[in-house]
PDB file of C-alpha atoms in Angstrom:
ATOM      1  CA  MET A   1       2.611 -23.082  17.853  1.00 52.00           C
ATOM      2  CA  GLU A   2       2.401 -19.455  18.750  1.00 64.00           C
ATOM      3  CA  LYS A   3       0.915 -17.188  16.204  1.00 77.00           C
ATOM      4  CA  PRO A   4       3.434 -14.806  14.753  1.00 82.00           C
ATOM      5  CA  LYS A   5       3.103 -11.103  15.511  1.00 92.00           C
ATOM      6  CA  THR A   6       1.931  -8.862  12.741  1.00 96.00           C
ATOM      7  CA  TYR A   7       3.423  -5.555  11.883  1.00 97.00           C
ATOM      8  CA  THR A   8       2.622  -2.800   9.467  1.00 98.00           C
ATOM      9  CA  SER A   9       5.250  -1.165   7.201  1.00 98.00           C
ATOM     10  CA  PRO A  10       5.470   2.550   6.561  1.00 98.00           C
ATOM     11  CA  PHE A  11       3.885   3.866   3.322  1.00 98.00           C
ATOM     12  CA  GLY A  12       6.162   3.644   0.332  1.00 98.00           C
ATOM     13  CA  LYS A  13       6.225   3.396  -3.391  1.00 97.00           C
ATOM     14  CA  ALA A  14       5.333  -0.081  -4.981  1.00 97.00           C
ATOM     15  CA  ILE A  15       8.031  -1.371  -7.340  1.00 97.00           C
ATOM     16  CA  TYR A  16       6.957  -4.247  -9.803  1.00 94.00           C
ATOM     17  CA  PRO A  17       4.009  -5.390  -7.536  1.00 96.00           C
ATOM     18  CA  HIS A  18       2.316  -8.656  -8.173  1.00 96.00           C
ATOM     19  CA  LEU A  19      -0.582  -8.202  -5.707  1.00 96.00           C
ATOM     20  CA  SER A  20      -3.748  -8.526  -7.863  1.00 90.00           C
ATOM     21  CA  LYS A  21      -2.407 -11.598  -9.784  1.00 91.00           C
ATOM     22  CA  ALA A  22       0.297 -14.130  -8.712  1.00 93.00           C
ATOM     23  CA  ASP A  23       3.639 -14.087 -10.401  1.00 94.00           C
ATOM     24  CA  VAL A  24       4.292 -17.561 -11.930  1.00 92.00           C
ATOM     25  CA  LYS A  25       7.431 -16.610 -14.008  1.00 89.00           C
ATOM     26  CA  TRP A  26       9.906 -18.218 -11.605  1.00 86.00           C
ATOM     27  CA  LYS A  27       7.663 -20.314  -9.286  1.00 86.00           C
ATOM     28  CA  PRO A  28       5.021 -22.446 -10.997  1.00 86.00           C
ATOM     29  CA  GLU A  29       2.948 -22.517  -7.721  1.00 90.00           C
ATOM     30  CA  GLY A  30       2.707 -18.728  -7.915  1.00 95.00           C
ATOM     31  CA  GLU A  31       3.867 -15.957  -5.597  1.00 97.00           C
ATOM     32  CA  PHE A  32       2.405 -12.458  -4.636  1.00 97.00           C
ATOM     33  CA  HIS A  33       5.091  -9.986  -3.956  1.00 97.00           C
ATOM     34  CA  VAL A  34       5.987  -6.311  -3.941  1.00 98.00           C
ATOM     35  CA  ASP A  35       9.234  -4.297  -3.420  1.00 98.00           C
ATOM     36  CA  LEU A  36       8.499  -1.272  -1.279  1.00 98.00           C
ATOM     37  CA  GLU A  37      10.627   1.832  -1.486  1.00 98.00           C
ATOM     38  CA  VAL A  38      10.520   3.768   1.725  1.00 98.00           C
ATOM     39  CA  ASP A  39      12.274   7.017   2.741  1.00 98.00           C
ATOM     40  CA  ALA A  40      15.267   6.259   4.939  1.00 97.00           C
ATOM     41  CA  ASP A  41      14.061   8.363   7.853  1.00 96.00           C
ATOM     42  CA  LYS A  42      10.715   6.402   7.956  1.00 97.00           C
ATOM     43  CA  ALA A  43      12.310   2.999   7.417  1.00 97.00           C
ATOM     44  CA  LEU A  44      14.643   2.720  10.485  1.00 96.00           C
ATOM     45  CA  GLU A  45      12.142   0.906  12.764  1.00 97.00           C
ATOM     46  CA  LEU A  46      11.479  -1.784  10.059  1.00 97.00           C
ATOM     47  CA  VAL A  47      15.299  -2.073   9.288  1.00 97.00           C
ATOM     48  CA  THR A  48      15.861  -2.699  13.084  1.00 97.00           C
ATOM     49  CA  LEU A  49      13.088  -5.302  13.197  1.00 97.00           C
ATOM     50  CA  VAL A  50      14.661  -7.241  10.306  1.00 97.00           C
ATOM     51  CA  ASP A  51      18.192  -7.054  11.688  1.00 96.00           C
ATOM     52  CA  LYS A  52      16.889  -8.461  15.022  1.00 95.00           C
ATOM     53  CA  CYS A  53      15.094 -11.246  13.168  1.00 95.00           C
ATOM     54  CA  VAL A  54      18.206 -12.243  11.312  1.00 95.00           C
ATOM     55  CA  GLU A  55      20.284 -12.111  14.554  1.00 94.00           C
ATOM     56  CA  LYS A  56      17.753 -14.408  16.253  1.00 93.00           C
ATOM     57  CA  ALA A  57      17.976 -16.929  13.538  1.00 93.00           C
ATOM     58  CA  PHE A  58      21.813 -16.751  13.841  1.00 92.00           C
ATOM     59  CA  GLU A  59      21.735 -17.151  17.595  1.00 91.00           C
ATOM     60  CA  ASP A  60      19.244 -19.983  17.624  1.00 91.00           C
ATOM     61  CA  GLU A  61      21.380 -21.985  15.167  1.00 90.00           C
ATOM     62  CA  LYS A  62      24.531 -21.133  17.186  1.00 87.00           C
ATOM     63  CA  LYS A  63      22.958 -22.566  20.414  1.00 88.00           C
ATOM     64  CA  LYS A  64      22.331 -25.911  18.595  1.00 87.00           C
ATOM     65  CA  GLY A  65      26.016 -26.261  18.288  1.00 79.00           C
ATOM     66  CA  LYS A  66      25.834 -28.511  15.169  1.00 76.00           C
ATOM     67  CA  ARG A  67      27.513 -26.151  12.613  1.00 73.00           C
ATOM     68  CA  LYS A  68      30.735 -24.304  12.372  1.00 75.00           C
ATOM     69  CA  ASN A  69      31.318 -21.193  10.314  1.00 80.00           C
ATOM     70  CA  LEU A  70      27.877 -19.820  10.779  1.00 85.00           C
ATOM     71  CA  LYS A  71      26.943 -16.958   8.345  1.00 86.00           C
ATOM     72  CA  LYS A  72      24.175 -14.599   7.635  1.00 87.00           C
ATOM     73  CA  ALA A  73      22.197 -14.445   4.398  1.00 84.00           C
ATOM     74  CA  THR A  74      21.180 -11.613   2.100  1.00 84.00           C
ATOM     75  CA  LEU A  75      18.831  -9.264   3.898  1.00 92.00           C
ATOM     76  CA  PRO A  76      15.189  -8.773   2.579  1.00 96.00           C
ATOM     77  CA  TYR A  77      16.081  -5.035   2.132  1.00 96.00           C
ATOM     78  CA  LYS A  78      18.691  -2.862   0.515  1.00 96.00           C
ATOM     79  CA  LYS A  79      19.607   0.762   0.820  1.00 96.00           C
ATOM     80  CA  GLU A  80      19.839   2.958  -2.209  1.00 94.00           C
ATOM     81  CA  ASP A  81      20.773   6.652  -1.528  1.00 93.00           C
ATOM     82  CA  ASP A  82      18.208   7.979   0.882  1.00 95.00           C
ATOM     83  CA  LYS A  83      15.756   5.148   0.373  1.00 97.00           C
ATOM     84  CA  TYR A  84      15.348   1.575   1.631  1.00 98.00           C
ATOM     85  CA  ILE A  85      13.694  -1.085  -0.527  1.00 98.00           C
ATOM     86  CA  PHE A  86      12.016  -3.966   1.373  1.00 98.00           C
ATOM     87  CA  LYS A  87      10.853  -7.222  -0.205  1.00 98.00           C
ATOM     88  CA  PHE A  88       7.454  -8.641   0.826  1.00 98.00           C
ATOM     89  CA  LYS A  89       6.188 -11.995  -0.379  1.00 97.00           C
ATOM     90  CA  MET A  90       3.265 -14.492  -0.071  1.00 97.00           C
ATOM     91  CA  LYS A  91       3.098 -17.983  -1.497  1.00 95.00           C
ATOM     92  CA  ALA A  92      -0.108 -18.333  -3.719  1.00 95.00           C
ATOM     93  CA  LYS A  93      -0.461 -22.028  -2.932  1.00 93.00           C
ATOM     94  CA  GLY A  94       1.432 -24.764  -1.086  1.00 88.00           C
ATOM     95  CA  THR A  95       1.109 -27.457   1.582  1.00 87.00           C
ATOM     96  CA  ASN A  96       0.782 -26.762   5.238  1.00 85.00           C
ATOM     97  CA  SER A  97       3.939 -28.286   6.914  1.00 80.00           C
ATOM     98  CA  ARG A  98       2.024 -29.176  10.146  1.00 83.00           C
ATOM     99  CA  THR A  99      -1.239 -30.570   8.738  1.00 87.00           C
ATOM    100  CA  GLY A 100      -0.175 -31.639   5.252  1.00 87.00           C
ATOM    101  CA  GLU A 101      -3.237 -29.956   3.789  1.00 90.00           C
ATOM    102  CA  ALA A 102      -2.941 -27.984   0.504  1.00 92.00           C
ATOM    103  CA  PHE A 103      -3.806 -24.325   0.645  1.00 91.00           C
ATOM    104  CA  THR A 104      -4.325 -21.357  -1.613  1.00 94.00           C
ATOM    105  CA  GLN A 105      -4.141 -17.668  -0.533  1.00 95.00           C
ATOM    106  CA  ARG A 106      -3.941 -14.222  -1.762  1.00 95.00           C
ATOM    107  CA  PRO A 107      -3.319 -10.848   0.020  1.00 97.00           C
ATOM    108  CA  ALA A 108      -6.326  -8.853   1.126  1.00 96.00           C
ATOM    109  CA  ILE A 109      -6.129  -5.410  -0.492  1.00 96.00           C
ATOM    110  CA  PHE A 110      -7.831  -2.363   0.907  1.00 96.00           C
ATOM    111  CA  ASP A 111      -8.201   1.239  -0.273  1.00 95.00           C
ATOM    112  CA  ASN A 112      -7.463   4.349   1.719  1.00 95.00           C
ATOM    113  CA  GLU A 113     -10.993   4.165   3.346  1.00 94.00           C
ATOM    114  CA  LEU A 114     -10.383   0.507   4.409  1.00 94.00           C
ATOM    115  CA  LYS A 115     -12.801  -0.836   1.771  1.00 95.00           C
ATOM    116  CA  PRO A 116     -11.767  -4.016  -0.036  1.00 94.00           C
ATOM    117  CA  LEU A 117     -10.312  -3.108  -3.393  1.00 93.00           C
ATOM    118  CA  ASN A 118     -12.243  -4.199  -6.396  1.00 90.00           C
ATOM    119  CA  LYS A 119     -10.771  -7.508  -7.650  1.00 85.00           C
ATOM    120  CA  ASP A 120     -10.887  -6.110 -11.147  1.00 87.00           C
ATOM    121  CA  ILE A 121      -8.463  -3.326 -10.295  1.00 91.00           C
ATOM    122  CA  ILE A 122      -4.743  -4.149 -10.861  1.00 92.00           C
ATOM    123  CA  VAL A 123      -2.285  -2.409  -8.638  1.00 94.00           C
ATOM    124  CA  TRP A 124       0.678  -1.009 -10.753  1.00 95.00           C
ATOM    125  CA  GLY A 125       4.070   0.108  -9.795  1.00 95.00           C
ATOM    126  CA  GLY A 126       4.253   3.745  -8.518  1.00 95.00           C
ATOM    127  CA  SER A 127       1.214   3.164  -6.234  1.00 96.00           C
ATOM    128  CA  THR A 128       1.623   4.332  -2.586  1.00 97.00           C
ATOM    129  CA  LEU A 129       0.868   1.612  -0.178  1.00 97.00           C
ATOM    130  CA  ARG A 130       1.737  -0.143   3.010  1.00 98.00           C
ATOM    131  CA  VAL A 131       1.915  -3.843   3.952  1.00 98.00           C
ATOM    132  CA  SER A 132       0.769  -5.850   6.863  1.00 98.00           C
ATOM    133  CA  PHE A 133       3.308  -8.773   7.462  1.00 98.00           C
ATOM    134  CA  PHE A 134       4.994 -10.911   9.944  1.00 97.00           C
ATOM    135  CA  PRO A 135       8.749 -11.575   9.913  1.00 96.00           C
ATOM    136  CA  ARG A 136       9.930 -15.196   9.862  1.00 94.00           C
ATOM    137  CA  GLU A 137      13.491 -16.161  10.687  1.00 93.00           C
ATOM    138  CA  TRP A 138      15.182 -19.173   9.147  1.00 93.00           C
ATOM    139  CA  TYR A 139      18.523 -20.853   8.712  1.00 91.00           C
ATOM    140  CA  THR A 140      19.900 -22.958   5.831  1.00 90.00           C
ATOM    141  CA  PRO A 141      23.397 -24.389   5.362  1.00 86.00           C
ATOM    142  CA  LEU A 142      23.800 -22.870   1.923  1.00 86.00           C
ATOM    143  CA  LEU A 143      22.493 -19.329   2.693  1.00 89.00           C
ATOM    144  CA  GLY A 144      22.962 -18.922   6.342  1.00 90.00           C
ATOM    145  CA  ALA A 145      20.703 -17.045   8.756  1.00 93.00           C
ATOM    146  CA  GLY A 146      17.947 -14.958   7.201  1.00 93.00           C
ATOM    147  CA  CYS A 147      14.584 -13.269   7.627  1.00 95.00           C
ATOM    148  CA  SER A 148      11.508 -13.220   5.216  1.00 96.00           C
ATOM    149  CA  LEU A 149       8.835 -10.605   5.337  1.00 98.00           C
ATOM    150  CA  ARG A 150       5.669 -12.609   4.993  1.00 97.00           C
ATOM    151  CA  MET A 151       2.917 -10.478   3.418  1.00 98.00           C
ATOM    152  CA  LYS A 152      -0.619 -10.722   4.735  1.00 97.00           C
ATOM    153  CA  SER A 153      -2.513  -7.749   3.441  1.00 97.00           C
ATOM    154  CA  VAL A 154      -2.021  -4.403   1.718  1.00 97.00           C
ATOM    155  CA  GLN A 155      -3.579  -0.908   1.997  1.00 97.00           C
ATOM    156  CA  VAL A 156      -3.306   1.313  -1.058  1.00 96.00           C
ATOM    157  CA  LYS A 157      -3.256   5.010  -0.309  1.00 96.00           C
ATOM    158  CA  ASN A 158      -2.703   6.336  -3.853  1.00 96.00           C
ATOM    159  CA  LEU A 159      -3.492   3.907  -6.733  1.00 95.00           C
ATOM    160  CA  VAL A 160      -1.753   3.792 -10.006  1.00 93.00           C
ATOM    161  CA  GLU A 161      -3.562   1.604 -12.514  1.00 85.00           C
ATOM    162  CA  GLY A 162      -1.241   2.076 -15.493  1.00 62.00           C
ATOM    163  CA  SER A 163      -1.010   4.671 -18.210  1.00 46.00           C
ATOM    164  CA  SER A 164      -1.956   4.770 -21.745  1.00 40.00           C
ATOM    165  CA  MET A 165       0.782   5.001 -24.327  1.00 43.00           C
ATOM    166  CA  ASN A 166       0.684   7.918 -26.608  1.00 45.00           C
ATOM    167  CA  GLY A 167       3.053   9.700 -29.003  1.00 49.00           C
ATOM    168  CA  SER A 168       3.843  12.566 -26.647  1.00 47.00           C
ATOM    169  CA  SER A 169       5.037  10.120 -23.948  1.00 45.00           C
ATOM    170  CA  GLN A 170       7.411   8.563 -26.526  1.00 49.00           C
ATOM    171  CA  GLY A 171       9.075  11.948 -27.350  1.00 58.00           C
ATOM    172  CA  PHE A 172       7.016  12.778 -30.548  1.00 62.00           C
ATOM    173  CA  GLU A 173       4.956  15.846 -31.417  1.00 72.00           C
ATOM    174  CA  LYS A 174       2.165  16.401 -33.903  1.00 71.00           C
ATOM    175  CA  VAL A 175       3.339  16.936 -37.562  1.00 76.00           C
ATOM    176  CA  ASP A 176       1.593  17.588 -40.953  1.00 76.00           C
ATOM    177  CA  GLY A 177       0.444  14.455 -42.713  1.00 70.00           C
ATOM    178  CA  ASP A 178      -2.420  12.204 -43.550  1.00 67.00           C
ATOM    179  CA  SER A 179      -1.929   9.187 -41.346  1.00 64.00           C
ATOM    180  CA  SER A 180      -4.436  10.370 -38.756  1.00 59.00           C
ATOM    181  CA  THR A 181      -7.279  10.202 -41.380  1.00 66.00           C
ATOM    182  CA  LYS A 182      -6.632   6.536 -41.932  1.00 58.00           C
ATOM    183  CA  ASN A 183      -6.026   5.664 -38.337  1.00 57.00           C
ATOM    184  CA  GLU A 184      -8.734   3.921 -36.327  1.00 57.00           C
ATOM    185  CA  SER A 185      -6.552   2.641 -33.433  1.00 46.00           C
ATOM    186  CA  ASP A 186      -7.535   3.185 -29.763  1.00 46.00           C
ATOM    187  CA  GLU A 187      -4.976   4.444 -27.299  1.00 45.00           C
ATOM    188  CA  ALA A 188      -6.334   1.896 -24.726  1.00 42.00           C
ATOM    189  CA  GLU A 189      -5.618  -0.903 -27.262  1.00 42.00           C
ATOM    190  CA  ILE A 190      -2.084   0.316 -27.590  1.00 40.00           C
ATOM    191  CA  SER A 191      -1.653   0.456 -23.811  1.00 40.00           C
ATOM    192  CA  GLN A 192      -3.051  -3.113 -23.358  1.00 38.00           C
ATOM    193  CA  GLU A 193      -0.656  -4.536 -26.024  1.00 40.00           C
ATOM    194  CA  ASN A 194       2.442  -2.837 -24.740  1.00 40.00           C
ATOM    195  CA  ASN A 195       1.712  -3.628 -21.085  1.00 40.00           C
ATOM    196  CA  SER A 196       0.467  -7.179 -21.373  1.00 38.00           C
ATOM    197  CA  SER A 197       2.205  -8.129 -18.115  1.00 39.00           C
ATOM    198  CA  ALA A 198       0.074  -5.398 -16.522  1.00 39.00           C
ATOM    199  CA  ASP A 199       0.744  -6.256 -12.833  1.00 42.00           C
ATOM    200  CA  PHE A 200       3.745  -4.078 -12.291  1.00 34.00           C
TER     201      PHE A 200
END
């Protein structure tokens, strides 16, 4: 089987990334994923690539001549104002369809200088990054022709690790009173409690 060609996305803003830790909320086997918001003028090449991928899946199924009323599935991107948002995914574990062997995987994450990102660092939403991926066309009777953007690795240009929660960020200002003299809380503890899902 021919090895799929790898592409690199433009840099964009990460939305709800699960790159450091697999998301198991909807899939017990776990999935790494990120929605990437890209300026429209920088996204056209990737949009064209996806459209061609879907068209190939559609035409390949059409050539088989086994189905009527062929259709196309929801695309792995959407346009919002002057932005495009692309969905990249990677299974955390599964079974190889050709060999029957179980596998586990995770995306390689690099910093702006191409050094592997420390595994203790969690990439948060708002980080600027780009994704190395390969497109995979598919067809199912229920959904129709589609294309998945299979993530391989990520390069983080500007890293956001989260932000501490403090009163000013919630719309408060300092006032007279005595609660501060009795308070021993740590802002870092508040941040951790209120951002327990961390990986977004």
